[in-house]
CSV table of C-alpha atoms in Angstrom, one decimal:
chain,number,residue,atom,x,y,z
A,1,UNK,CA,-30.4,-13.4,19.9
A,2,UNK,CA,-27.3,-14.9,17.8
A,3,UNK,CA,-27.9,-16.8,14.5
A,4,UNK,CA,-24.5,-18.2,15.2
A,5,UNK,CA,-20.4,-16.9,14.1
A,6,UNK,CA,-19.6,-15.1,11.3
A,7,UNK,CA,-15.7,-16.2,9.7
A,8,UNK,CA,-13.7,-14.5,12.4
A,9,UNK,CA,-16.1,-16.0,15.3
A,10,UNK,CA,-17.6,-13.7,16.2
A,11,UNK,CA,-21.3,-13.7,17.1
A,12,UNK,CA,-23.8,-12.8,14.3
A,13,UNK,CA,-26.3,-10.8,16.6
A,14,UNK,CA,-30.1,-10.3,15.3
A,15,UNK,CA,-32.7,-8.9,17.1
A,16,UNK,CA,-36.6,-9.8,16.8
A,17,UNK,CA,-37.5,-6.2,16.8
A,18,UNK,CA,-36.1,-5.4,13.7
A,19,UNK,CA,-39.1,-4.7,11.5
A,20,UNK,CA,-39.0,-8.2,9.1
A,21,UNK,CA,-40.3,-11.8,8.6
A,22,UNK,CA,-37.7,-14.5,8.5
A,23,UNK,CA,-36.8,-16.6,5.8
A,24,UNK,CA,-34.6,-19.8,6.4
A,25,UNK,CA,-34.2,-21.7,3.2
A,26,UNK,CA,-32.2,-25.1,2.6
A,27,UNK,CA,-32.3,-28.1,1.1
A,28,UNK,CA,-32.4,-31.3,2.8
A,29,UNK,CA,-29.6,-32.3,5.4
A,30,UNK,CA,-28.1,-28.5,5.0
A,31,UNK,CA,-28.6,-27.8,9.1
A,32,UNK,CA,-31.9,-26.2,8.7
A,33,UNK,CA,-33.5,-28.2,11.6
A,34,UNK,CA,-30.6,-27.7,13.8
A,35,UNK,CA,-30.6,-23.8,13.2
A,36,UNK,CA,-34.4,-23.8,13.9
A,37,UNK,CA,-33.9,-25.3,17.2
A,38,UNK,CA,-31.1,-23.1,18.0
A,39,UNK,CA,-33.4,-19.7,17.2
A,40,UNK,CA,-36.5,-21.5,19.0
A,41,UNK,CA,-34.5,-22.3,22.1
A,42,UNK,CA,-33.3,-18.7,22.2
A,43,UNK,CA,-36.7,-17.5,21.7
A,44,UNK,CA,-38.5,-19.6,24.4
A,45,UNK,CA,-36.0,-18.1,27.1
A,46,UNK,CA,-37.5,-14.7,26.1
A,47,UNK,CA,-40.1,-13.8,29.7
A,48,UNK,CA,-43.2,-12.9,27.5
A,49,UNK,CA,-42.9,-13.9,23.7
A,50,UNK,CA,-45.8,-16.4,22.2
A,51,UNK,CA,-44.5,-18.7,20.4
A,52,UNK,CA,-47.0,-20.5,17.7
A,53,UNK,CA,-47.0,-22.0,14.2
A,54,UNK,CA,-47.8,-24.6,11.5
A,55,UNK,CA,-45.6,-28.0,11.8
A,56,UNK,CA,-46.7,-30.7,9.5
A,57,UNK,CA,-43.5,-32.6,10.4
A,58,UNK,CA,-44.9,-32.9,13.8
A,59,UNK,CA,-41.4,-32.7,15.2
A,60,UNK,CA,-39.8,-29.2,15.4
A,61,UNK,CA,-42.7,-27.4,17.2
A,62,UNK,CA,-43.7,-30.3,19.6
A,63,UNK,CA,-41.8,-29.5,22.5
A,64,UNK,CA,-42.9,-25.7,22.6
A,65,UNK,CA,-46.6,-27.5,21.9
A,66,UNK,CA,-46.1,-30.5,24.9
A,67,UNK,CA,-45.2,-27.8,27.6
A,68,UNK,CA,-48.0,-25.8,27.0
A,69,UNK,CA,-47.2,-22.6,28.1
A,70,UNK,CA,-46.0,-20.3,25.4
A,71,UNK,CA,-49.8,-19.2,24.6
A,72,UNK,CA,-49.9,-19.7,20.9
A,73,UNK,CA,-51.9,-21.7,18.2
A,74,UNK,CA,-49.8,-24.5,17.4
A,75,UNK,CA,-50.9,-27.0,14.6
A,76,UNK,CA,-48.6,-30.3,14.1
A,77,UNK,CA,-48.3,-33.5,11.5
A,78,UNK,CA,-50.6,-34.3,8.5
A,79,UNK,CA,-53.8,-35.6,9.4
A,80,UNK,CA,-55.5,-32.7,9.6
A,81,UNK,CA,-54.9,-29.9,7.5
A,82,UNK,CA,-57.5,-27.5,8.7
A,83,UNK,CA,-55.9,-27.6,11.9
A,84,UNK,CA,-52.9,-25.5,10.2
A,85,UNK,CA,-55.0,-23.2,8.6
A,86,UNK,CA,-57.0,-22.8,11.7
A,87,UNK,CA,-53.3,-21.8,13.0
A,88,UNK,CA,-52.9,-19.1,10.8
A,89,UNK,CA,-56.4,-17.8,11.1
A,90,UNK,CA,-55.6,-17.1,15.2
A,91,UNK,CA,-52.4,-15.3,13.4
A,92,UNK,CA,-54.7,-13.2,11.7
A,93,UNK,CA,-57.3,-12.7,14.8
A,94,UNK,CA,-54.7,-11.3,16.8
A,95,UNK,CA,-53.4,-9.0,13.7
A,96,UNK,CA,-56.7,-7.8,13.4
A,97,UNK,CA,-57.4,-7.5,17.2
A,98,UNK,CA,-54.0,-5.2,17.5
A,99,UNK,CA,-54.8,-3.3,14.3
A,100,UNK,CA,-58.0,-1.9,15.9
A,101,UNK,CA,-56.3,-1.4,19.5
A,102,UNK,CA,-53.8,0.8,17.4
A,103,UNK,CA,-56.7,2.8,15.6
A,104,UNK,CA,-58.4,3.2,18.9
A,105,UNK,CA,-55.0,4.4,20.8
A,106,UNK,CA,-53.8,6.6,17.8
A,107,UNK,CA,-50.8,5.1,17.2
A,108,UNK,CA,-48.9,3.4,14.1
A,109,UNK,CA,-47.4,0.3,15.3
A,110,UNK,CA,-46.9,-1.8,18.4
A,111,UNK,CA,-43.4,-1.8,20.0
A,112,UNK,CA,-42.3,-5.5,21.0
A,113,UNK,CA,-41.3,-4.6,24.3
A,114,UNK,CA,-44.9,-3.9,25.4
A,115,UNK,CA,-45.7,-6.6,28.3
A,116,UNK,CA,-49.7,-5.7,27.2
A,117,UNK,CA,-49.1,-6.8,23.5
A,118,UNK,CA,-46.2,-9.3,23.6
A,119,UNK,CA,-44.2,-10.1,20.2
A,120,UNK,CA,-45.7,-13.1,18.5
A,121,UNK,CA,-43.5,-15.3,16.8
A,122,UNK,CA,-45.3,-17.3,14.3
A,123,UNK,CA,-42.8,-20.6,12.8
A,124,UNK,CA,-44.2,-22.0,9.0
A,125,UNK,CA,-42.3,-25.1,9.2
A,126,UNK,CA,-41.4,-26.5,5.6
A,127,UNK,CA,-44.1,-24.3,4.6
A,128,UNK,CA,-44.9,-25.3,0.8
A,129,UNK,CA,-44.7,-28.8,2.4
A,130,UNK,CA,-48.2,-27.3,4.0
A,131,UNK,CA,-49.8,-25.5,0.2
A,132,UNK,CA,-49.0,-29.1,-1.1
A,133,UNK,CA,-50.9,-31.2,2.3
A,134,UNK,CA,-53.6,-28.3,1.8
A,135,UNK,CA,-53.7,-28.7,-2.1
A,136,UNK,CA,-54.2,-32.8,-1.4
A,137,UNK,CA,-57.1,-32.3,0.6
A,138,UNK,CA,-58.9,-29.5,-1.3
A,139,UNK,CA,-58.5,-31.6,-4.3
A,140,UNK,CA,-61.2,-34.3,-2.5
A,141,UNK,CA,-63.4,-31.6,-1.3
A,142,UNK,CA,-66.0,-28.8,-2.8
A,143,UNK,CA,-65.7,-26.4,-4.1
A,144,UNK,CA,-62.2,-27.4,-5.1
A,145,UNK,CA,-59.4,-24.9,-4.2
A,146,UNK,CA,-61.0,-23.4,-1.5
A,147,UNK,CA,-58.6,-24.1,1.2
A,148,UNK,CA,-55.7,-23.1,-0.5
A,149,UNK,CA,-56.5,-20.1,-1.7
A,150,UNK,CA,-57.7,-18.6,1.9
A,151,UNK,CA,-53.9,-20.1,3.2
A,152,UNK,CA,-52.5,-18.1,0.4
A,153,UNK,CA,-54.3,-15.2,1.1
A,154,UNK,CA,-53.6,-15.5,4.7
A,155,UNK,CA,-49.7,-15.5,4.3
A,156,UNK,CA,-49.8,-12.9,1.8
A,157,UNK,CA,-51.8,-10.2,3.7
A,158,UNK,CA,-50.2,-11.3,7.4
A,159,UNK,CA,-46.6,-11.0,5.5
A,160,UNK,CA,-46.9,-7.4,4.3
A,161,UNK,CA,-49.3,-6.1,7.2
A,162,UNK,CA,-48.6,-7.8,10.5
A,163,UNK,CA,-44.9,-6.1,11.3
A,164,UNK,CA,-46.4,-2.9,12.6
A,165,UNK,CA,-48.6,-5.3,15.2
A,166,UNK,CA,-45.6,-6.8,17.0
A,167,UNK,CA,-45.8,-10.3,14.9
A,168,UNK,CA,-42.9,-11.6,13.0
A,169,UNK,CA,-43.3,-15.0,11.2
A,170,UNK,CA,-40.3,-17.2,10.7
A,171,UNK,CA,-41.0,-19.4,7.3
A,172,UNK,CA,-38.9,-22.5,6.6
A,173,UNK,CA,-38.5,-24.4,3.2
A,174,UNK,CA,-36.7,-26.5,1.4
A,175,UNK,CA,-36.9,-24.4,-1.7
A,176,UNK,CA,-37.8,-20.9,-2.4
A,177,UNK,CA,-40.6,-20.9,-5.7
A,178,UNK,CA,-41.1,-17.4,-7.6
A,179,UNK,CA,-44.8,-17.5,-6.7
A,180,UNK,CA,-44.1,-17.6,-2.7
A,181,UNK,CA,-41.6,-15.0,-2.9
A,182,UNK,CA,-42.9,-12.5,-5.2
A,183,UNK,CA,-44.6,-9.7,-4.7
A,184,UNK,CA,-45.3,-8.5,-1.1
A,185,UNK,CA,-43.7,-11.5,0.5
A,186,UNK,CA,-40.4,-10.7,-1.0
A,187,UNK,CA,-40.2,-7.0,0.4
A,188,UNK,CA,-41.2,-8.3,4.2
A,189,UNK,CA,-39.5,-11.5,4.0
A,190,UNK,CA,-36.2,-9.3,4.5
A,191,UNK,CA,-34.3,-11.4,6.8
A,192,UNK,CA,-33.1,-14.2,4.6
A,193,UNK,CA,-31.3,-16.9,5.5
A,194,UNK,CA,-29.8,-19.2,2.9
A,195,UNK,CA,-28.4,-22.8,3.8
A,196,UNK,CA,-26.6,-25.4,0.7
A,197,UNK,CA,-29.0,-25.0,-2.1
A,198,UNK,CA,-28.8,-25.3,-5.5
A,199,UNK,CA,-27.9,-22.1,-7.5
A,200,UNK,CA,-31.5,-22.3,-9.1
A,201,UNK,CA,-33.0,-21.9,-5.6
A,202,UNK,CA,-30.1,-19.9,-4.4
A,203,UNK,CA,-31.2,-17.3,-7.0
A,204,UNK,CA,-34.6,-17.1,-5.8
A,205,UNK,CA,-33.7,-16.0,-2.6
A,206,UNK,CA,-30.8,-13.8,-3.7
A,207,UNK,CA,-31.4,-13.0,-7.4
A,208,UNK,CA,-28.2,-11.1,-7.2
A,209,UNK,CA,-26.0,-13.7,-5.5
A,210,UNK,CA,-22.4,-13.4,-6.9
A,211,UNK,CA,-21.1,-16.4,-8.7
A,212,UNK,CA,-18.3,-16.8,-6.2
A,213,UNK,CA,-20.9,-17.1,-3.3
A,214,UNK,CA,-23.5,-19.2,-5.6
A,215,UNK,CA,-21.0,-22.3,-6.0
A,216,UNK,CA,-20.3,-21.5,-2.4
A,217,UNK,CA,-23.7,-22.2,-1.3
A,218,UNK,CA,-24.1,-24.9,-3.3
A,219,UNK,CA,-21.1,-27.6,-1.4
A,220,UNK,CA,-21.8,-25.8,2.3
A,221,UNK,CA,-21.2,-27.6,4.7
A,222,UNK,CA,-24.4,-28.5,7.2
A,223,UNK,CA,-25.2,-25.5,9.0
A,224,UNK,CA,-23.0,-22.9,7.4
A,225,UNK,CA,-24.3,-20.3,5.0
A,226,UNK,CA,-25.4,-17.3,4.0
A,227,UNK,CA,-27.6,-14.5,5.8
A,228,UNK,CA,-29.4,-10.5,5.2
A,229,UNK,CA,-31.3,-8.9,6.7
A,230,UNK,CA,-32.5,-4.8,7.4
A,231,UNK,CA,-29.0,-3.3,9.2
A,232,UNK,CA,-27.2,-6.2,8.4
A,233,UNK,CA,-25.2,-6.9,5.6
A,234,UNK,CA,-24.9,-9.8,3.6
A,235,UNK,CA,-22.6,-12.2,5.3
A,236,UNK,CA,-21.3,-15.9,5.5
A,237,UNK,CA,-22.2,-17.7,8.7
A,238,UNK,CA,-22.3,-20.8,10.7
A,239,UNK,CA,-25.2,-21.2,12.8
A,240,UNK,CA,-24.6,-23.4,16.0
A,241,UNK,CA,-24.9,-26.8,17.1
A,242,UNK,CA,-28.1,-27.5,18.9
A,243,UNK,CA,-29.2,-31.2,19.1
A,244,UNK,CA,-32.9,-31.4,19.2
A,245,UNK,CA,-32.4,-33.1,22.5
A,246,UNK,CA,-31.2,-30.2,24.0
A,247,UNK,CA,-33.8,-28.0,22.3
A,248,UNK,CA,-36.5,-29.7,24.2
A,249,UNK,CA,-35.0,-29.5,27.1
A,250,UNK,CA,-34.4,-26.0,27.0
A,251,UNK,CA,-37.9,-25.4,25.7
A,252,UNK,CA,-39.1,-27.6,28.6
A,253,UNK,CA,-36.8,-25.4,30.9
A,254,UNK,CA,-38.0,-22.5,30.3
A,255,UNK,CA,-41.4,-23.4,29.9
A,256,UNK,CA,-41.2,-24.3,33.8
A,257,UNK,CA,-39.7,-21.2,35.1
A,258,UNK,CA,-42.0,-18.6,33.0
A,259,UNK,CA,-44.9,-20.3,34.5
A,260,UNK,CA,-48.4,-20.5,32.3
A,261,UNK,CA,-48.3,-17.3,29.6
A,262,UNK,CA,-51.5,-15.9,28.5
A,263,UNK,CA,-52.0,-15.5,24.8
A,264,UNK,CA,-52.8,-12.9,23.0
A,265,UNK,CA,-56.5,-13.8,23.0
A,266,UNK,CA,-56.6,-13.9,26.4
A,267,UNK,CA,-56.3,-17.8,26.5
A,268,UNK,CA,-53.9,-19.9,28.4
């Protein structure tokens, strides 16, 4: 797929194989929505993929949830937060389902191509928007803590162990913390993709972003910016422009001519 043109125009290819989780970090009104739609819409033409995730905005993932046929755990808006960490604990069911099926077949990883095991793409919209709705409700039940400690446990072992099971997670915030992206997160959170921030949260997705690029970043237009990933250089970018209109509709599209897609669980 294309994340969109790179200064000369030409197209900045990735490809959902390559062996990392996605980060797409950017402050309000920097074109984060609008690149999410574009790499969803992309993504939903794919014959196979399963597309799933964790919305509490309730708007980016509800046209892949409303047609129904992409065969993945889908959890949208705020009023119920152990719907979203019911999400990610189907993520980790099928991670631990293919982990077995690769002990049991002697092999060390699934390849994304394989029709039996298609490529799960997990989206964590405005993810520390979810810790914080989690946080809010553990604080009013017992024992206190609970529920966010088994989402951060969740994202922490899926993010360094899931790759080699043909599941990539896409995560999108507003702003990068140095708890989320330490440790194992950073290393499998390779593909990084940085929209207007400021240089404090520039920094924590590129600690060695050059000065030049930092002030860059910071006065970006909407939808332009910076992106890295494994085989692909650093680079300036601008993603496309894909209305959410035209997201649905393309979701809805293709959600028509794949016909009904059977998850990994076996479930429609």
């Amino acid at each position: 797929m294309s994340l969109g043109v790179d200064a000369y125009g030409r197209p900045v290819a990735y490809d959902m194989a390559t062996p990392s989780h996605l980060l797409v970090a950017g402050q309000t009104r920097s074109g984060k929505s609008v690149l999410m739609q574009s790499l969803l819409a992309q993504l939903a033409a794919v014959p196979g993929v399963v597309l799933a995730g964790s919305d509490p905005s309730g708007i980016l993932l509800a046209p892949v949830a409303e047609a129904g046929r992409y065969g993945g755990r889908i959890a949208l808006g705020t009023e119920d937060a152990a719907s979203h960490l019911d999400a990610f604990a189907w993520l980790d069911r099928v991670f631990r389902d293919r982990q077995r099926l690769l002990v049991r077949q002697g092999r060390d990883k699934i390849d994304v191509d394989d029709p039996a095991t298609p490529l799960v793409v997990f989206v964590a919209e405005e993810y520390l928007s979810l810790t914080q709705l989690v946080a809010a409700t553990d604080a009013a039940s017992s024992p206190r803590g609970r529920d966010a400690a088994r989402l951060k446990a969740l994202v922490l072992s899926l993010s360094a162990q899931a790759l080699k099971c043909g599941i990539r997670m896409i995560v999108s915030v507003q702003r990068s913390d140095a708890e989320f992206l330490g440790g194992p997160a950073r290393s499998n959170l390779a593909t990084r993709i940085l929209l207007r921030s400021e240089p404090e949260a520039s920094r924590m997705v590129f600690p060695d972003l050059s000065d030049g690029d930092r002030d860059w970043i910071a006065r970006a237009l909407p939808g332009c910016g910076l992106v890295e990933a494994p085989g692909l250089p650093r680079q300036r970018f601008r993603g496309y422009d894909y209305p959410y209109a035209a997201y649905r509709d393309r979701v809805r599209y293709c959600a028509s001519v794949r016909g009904a897609t059977r998850g990994p669980e076996g479930g429609a």
